[in-house]
Amino acid sequence: KAGVTQTPRYLIKTRGQQVTLSCSPISGHRSVSWYQQTPGQGLQFLFEYFSETQRNKGNFPGRFSGRQFSNSRSEMNVSTLELGDSALYLCASSSSGRRKETQYFGPGTRLLVL
Amino acid sequence: DQQVKQNSPSLSVQEGRISILNCDYTNSMFDYFLWYKKYPAEGPTFLISISSIKDKNEDGRFTVFLNKSAKHLSLHIVPSQPGDSAVYFCAASAQQAGTALIFGKGTTLSVSS
């Protein structure tokens, strides 16, 4: 099985712009979670989607949003980019979205905001 | 406030010796813990997990120990190999947080040959 894929792998944007990141989970997986990794804060949970519904949300401002499609692919959008949004954005998928199920991570999208 | 802490940013070990990576947590509601390994330019890879009803879980060279009273867990790698050189993240899960994992900031392990 192919692993979790994320596109694009690298992205440079300027402040005030918006960005959309994409995540394709492992085939058959229905849960997709997004995490932000920064040197200062480490890995932080953004939100989780399951069957096209946001089921869980971390402590991030409303500029961060997401959605999931019927094929379980997910997108994350960040509007009005700030310098502090520069980070590695990781998505993770799991089969049934049960809490103690292993989450498999993609390679991430590295976003640089100038 | 950090709920999962990995107080050692780095650890250096010789090949063949034991690597011990430590993790402390503050939230007593955490009942499931995981370790992930991350190489540069790759996403974290799941290594091993442990439920709070156990105090030890083994998988090959990797063993995780959980001390609930001390709110402490550790990952032992025996024997350590150069390919184990990576960043290791401890993560925790609680019922009220759903599937969200709370991660520590990681420990960089360097195994020299």
Short mmCIF file of N, CA and C in Angstrom, two decimals, chain A residues 17-76:
data_model
loop_
_atom_site.label_atom_id
_atom_site.label_comp_id
_atom_site.label_asym_id
_atom_site.label_seq_id
_atom_site.Cartn_x
_atom_site.Cartn_y
_atom_site.Cartn_z
N GLN A 17 -1.11 36.34 2.34
CA GLN A 17 -1.64 35.40 1.34
C GLN A 17 -2.34 34.24 2.04
N GLN A 18 -2.98 33.40 1.24
CA GLN A 18 -3.56 32.19 1.78
C GLN A 18 -2.90 30.99 1.10
N VAL A 19 -3.04 29.84 1.73
CA VAL A 19 -2.41 28.64 1.19
C VAL A 19 -3.31 27.43 1.43
N THR A 20 -3.25 26.49 0.49
CA THR A 20 -4.00 25.23 0.63
C THR A 20 -3.03 24.08 0.50
N LEU A 21 -3.07 23.20 1.48
CA LEU A 21 -2.22 22.02 1.48
C LEU A 21 -3.10 20.79 1.32
N SER A 22 -2.54 19.76 0.68
CA SER A 22 -3.34 18.58 0.40
C SER A 22 -2.72 17.34 1.03
N CYS A 23 -3.59 16.43 1.42
CA CYS A 23 -3.16 15.18 2.04
C CYS A 23 -4.00 14.03 1.49
N SER A 24 -3.32 13.01 0.99
CA SER A 24 -4.02 11.79 0.56
C SER A 24 -3.68 10.68 1.53
N PRO A 25 -4.67 10.15 2.26
CA PRO A 25 -4.37 9.13 3.27
C PRO A 25 -4.06 7.79 2.62
N ILE A 26 -3.64 6.86 3.43
CA ILE A 26 -3.45 5.49 2.98
C ILE A 26 -4.80 4.97 2.49
N SER A 27 -4.76 4.22 1.41
CA SER A 27 -5.99 3.70 0.83
C SER A 27 -6.80 2.94 1.87
N GLY A 28 -8.07 3.31 1.99
CA GLY A 28 -8.95 2.65 2.95
C GLY A 28 -9.04 3.35 4.29
N HIS A 29 -8.12 4.25 4.54
CA HIS A 29 -8.17 5.01 5.80
C HIS A 29 -9.19 6.12 5.70
N ARG A 30 -9.95 6.31 6.78
CA ARG A 30 -11.03 7.28 6.76
C ARG A 30 -10.78 8.48 7.66
N SER A 31 -9.78 8.38 8.51
CA SER A 31 -9.50 9.49 9.43
C SER A 31 -8.21 10.20 9.01
N VAL A 32 -8.27 11.50 8.96
CA VAL A 32 -7.10 12.31 8.64
C VAL A 32 -6.95 13.39 9.70
N SER A 33 -5.76 13.47 10.28
CA SER A 33 -5.46 14.51 11.26
C SER A 33 -4.34 15.39 10.72
N TRP A 34 -4.35 16.63 11.14
CA TRP A 34 -3.31 17.59 10.74
C TRP A 34 -2.57 18.08 11.97
N TYR A 35 -1.26 18.22 11.81
CA TYR A 35 -0.40 18.72 12.88
C TYR A 35 0.53 19.80 12.32
N GLN A 36 0.88 20.74 13.18
CA GLN A 36 1.87 21.75 12.84
C GLN A 36 3.12 21.49 13.66
N GLN A 37 4.29 21.48 13.02
CA GLN A 37 5.53 21.32 13.75
C GLN A 37 6.39 22.56 13.60
N THR A 38 6.73 23.19 14.71
CA THR A 38 7.64 24.33 14.72
C THR A 38 8.74 24.06 15.74
N PRO A 39 9.90 24.70 15.57
CA PRO A 39 10.99 24.46 16.52
C PRO A 39 10.60 24.84 17.95
N GLY A 40 9.82 25.87 18.11
CA GLY A 40 9.50 26.33 19.45
C GLY A 40 8.40 25.53 20.14
N GLN A 41 7.39 25.15 19.38
CA GLN A 41 6.22 24.49 19.98
C GLN A 41 6.16 23.00 19.73
N GLY A 42 7.03 22.47 18.91
CA GLY A 42 6.97 21.04 18.62
C GLY A 42 5.78 20.72 17.73
N LEU A 43 5.29 19.50 17.86
CA LEU A 43 4.15 19.03 17.06
C LEU A 43 2.86 19.35 17.78
N GLN A 44 1.99 20.11 17.12
CA GLN A 44 0.72 20.47 17.74
C GLN A 44 -0.45 20.07 16.85
N PHE A 45 -1.47 19.53 17.47
CA PHE A 45 -2.65 19.04 16.77
C PHE A 45 -3.49 20.21 16.27
N LEU A 46 -3.85 20.15 14.99
CA LEU A 46 -4.70 21.18 14.38
C LEU A 46 -6.16 20.73 14.37
N PHE A 47 -6.45 19.67 13.66
CA PHE A 47 -7.81 19.13 13.60
C PHE A 47 -7.80 17.75 12.99
N GLU A 48 -8.94 17.08 13.15
CA GLU A 48 -9.12 15.73 12.61
C GLU A 48 -10.42 15.66 11.83
N TYR A 49 -10.39 14.99 10.70
CA TYR A 49 -11.57 14.76 9.90
C TYR A 49 -11.83 13.27 9.79
N PHE A 50 -13.09 12.94 9.84
CA PHE A 50 -13.51 11.55 9.69
C PHE A 50 -14.82 11.55 8.92
N SER A 51 -14.85 10.79 7.84
CA SER A 51 -16.04 10.73 6.99
C SER A 51 -16.57 12.12 6.66
N GLU A 52 -15.67 12.96 6.22
CA GLU A 52 -15.98 14.31 5.72
C GLU A 52 -16.43 15.30 6.80
N THR A 53 -16.32 14.92 8.06
CA THR A 53 -16.75 15.78 9.15
C THR A 53 -15.58 16.08 10.07
N GLN A 54 -15.49 17.34 10.48
CA GLN A 54 -14.45 17.68 11.46
C GLN A 54 -14.89 17.15 12.81
N ARG A 55 -14.08 16.26 13.36
CA ARG A 55 -14.50 15.58 14.58
C ARG A 55 -13.78 16.13 15.82
N ASN A 56 -12.68 16.79 15.59
CA ASN A 56 -11.87 17.25 16.70
C ASN A 56 -11.06 18.46 16.24
N LYS A 57 -10.81 19.39 17.14
CA LYS A 57 -10.11 20.60 16.75
C LYS A 57 -9.15 21.01 17.85
N GLY A 58 -7.95 21.40 17.48
CA GLY A 58 -6.97 21.88 18.45
C GLY A 58 -7.14 23.37 18.70
N ASN A 59 -6.18 23.94 19.39
CA ASN A 59 -6.27 25.32 19.82
C ASN A 59 -5.56 26.26 18.83
N PHE A 60 -6.11 26.37 17.65
CA PHE A 60 -5.56 27.24 16.62
C PHE A 60 -6.63 28.24 16.19
N PRO A 61 -6.20 29.42 15.70
CA PRO A 61 -7.19 30.42 15.29
C PRO A 61 -7.99 29.98 14.07
N GLY A 62 -9.09 30.68 13.85
CA GLY A 62 -9.99 30.32 12.77
C GLY A 62 -9.38 30.46 11.38
N ARG A 63 -8.20 31.10 11.28
CA ARG A 63 -7.52 31.20 9.98
C ARG A 63 -7.14 29.82 9.44
N PHE A 64 -7.06 28.87 10.34
CA PHE A 64 -6.73 27.50 9.97
C PHE A 64 -8.04 26.72 9.80
N SER A 65 -8.23 26.18 8.63
CA SER A 65 -9.45 25.42 8.38
C SER A 65 -9.10 24.22 7.52
N GLY A 66 -10.05 23.33 7.41
CA GLY A 66 -9.79 22.15 6.61
C GLY A 66 -11.08 21.57 6.08
N ARG A 67 -10.92 20.55 5.29
CA ARG A 67 -12.08 19.80 4.82
C ARG A 67 -11.62 18.42 4.37
N GLN A 68 -12.59 17.56 4.26
CA GLN A 68 -12.29 16.21 3.78
C GLN A 68 -13.29 15.84 2.70
N PHE A 69 -12.80 15.19 1.69
CA PHE A 69 -13.66 14.81 0.58
C PHE A 69 -14.16 13.37 0.73
N SER A 70 -15.06 12.98 -0.15
CA SER A 70 -15.67 11.65 -0.04
C SER A 70 -14.66 10.52 -0.24
N ASN A 71 -13.54 10.82 -0.91
CA ASN A 71 -12.50 9.78 -1.08
C ASN A 71 -11.48 9.83 0.07
N SER A 72 -11.78 10.56 1.11
CA SER A 72 -10.98 10.71 2.33
C SER A 72 -9.79 11.65 2.18
N ARG A 73 -9.52 12.11 0.98
CA ARG A 73 -8.46 13.12 0.82
C ARG A 73 -8.85 14.36 1.61
N SER A 74 -7.85 15.03 2.14
CA SER A 74 -8.13 16.20 2.97
C SER A 74 -7.30 17.39 2.51
N GLU A 75 -7.84 18.55 2.69
CA GLU A 75 -7.11 19.78 2.44
C GLU A 75 -7.12 20.63 3.70
N MET A 76 -6.04 21.39 3.86
CA MET A 76 -5.95 22.35 4.96
C MET A 76 -5.69 23.71 4.35
#
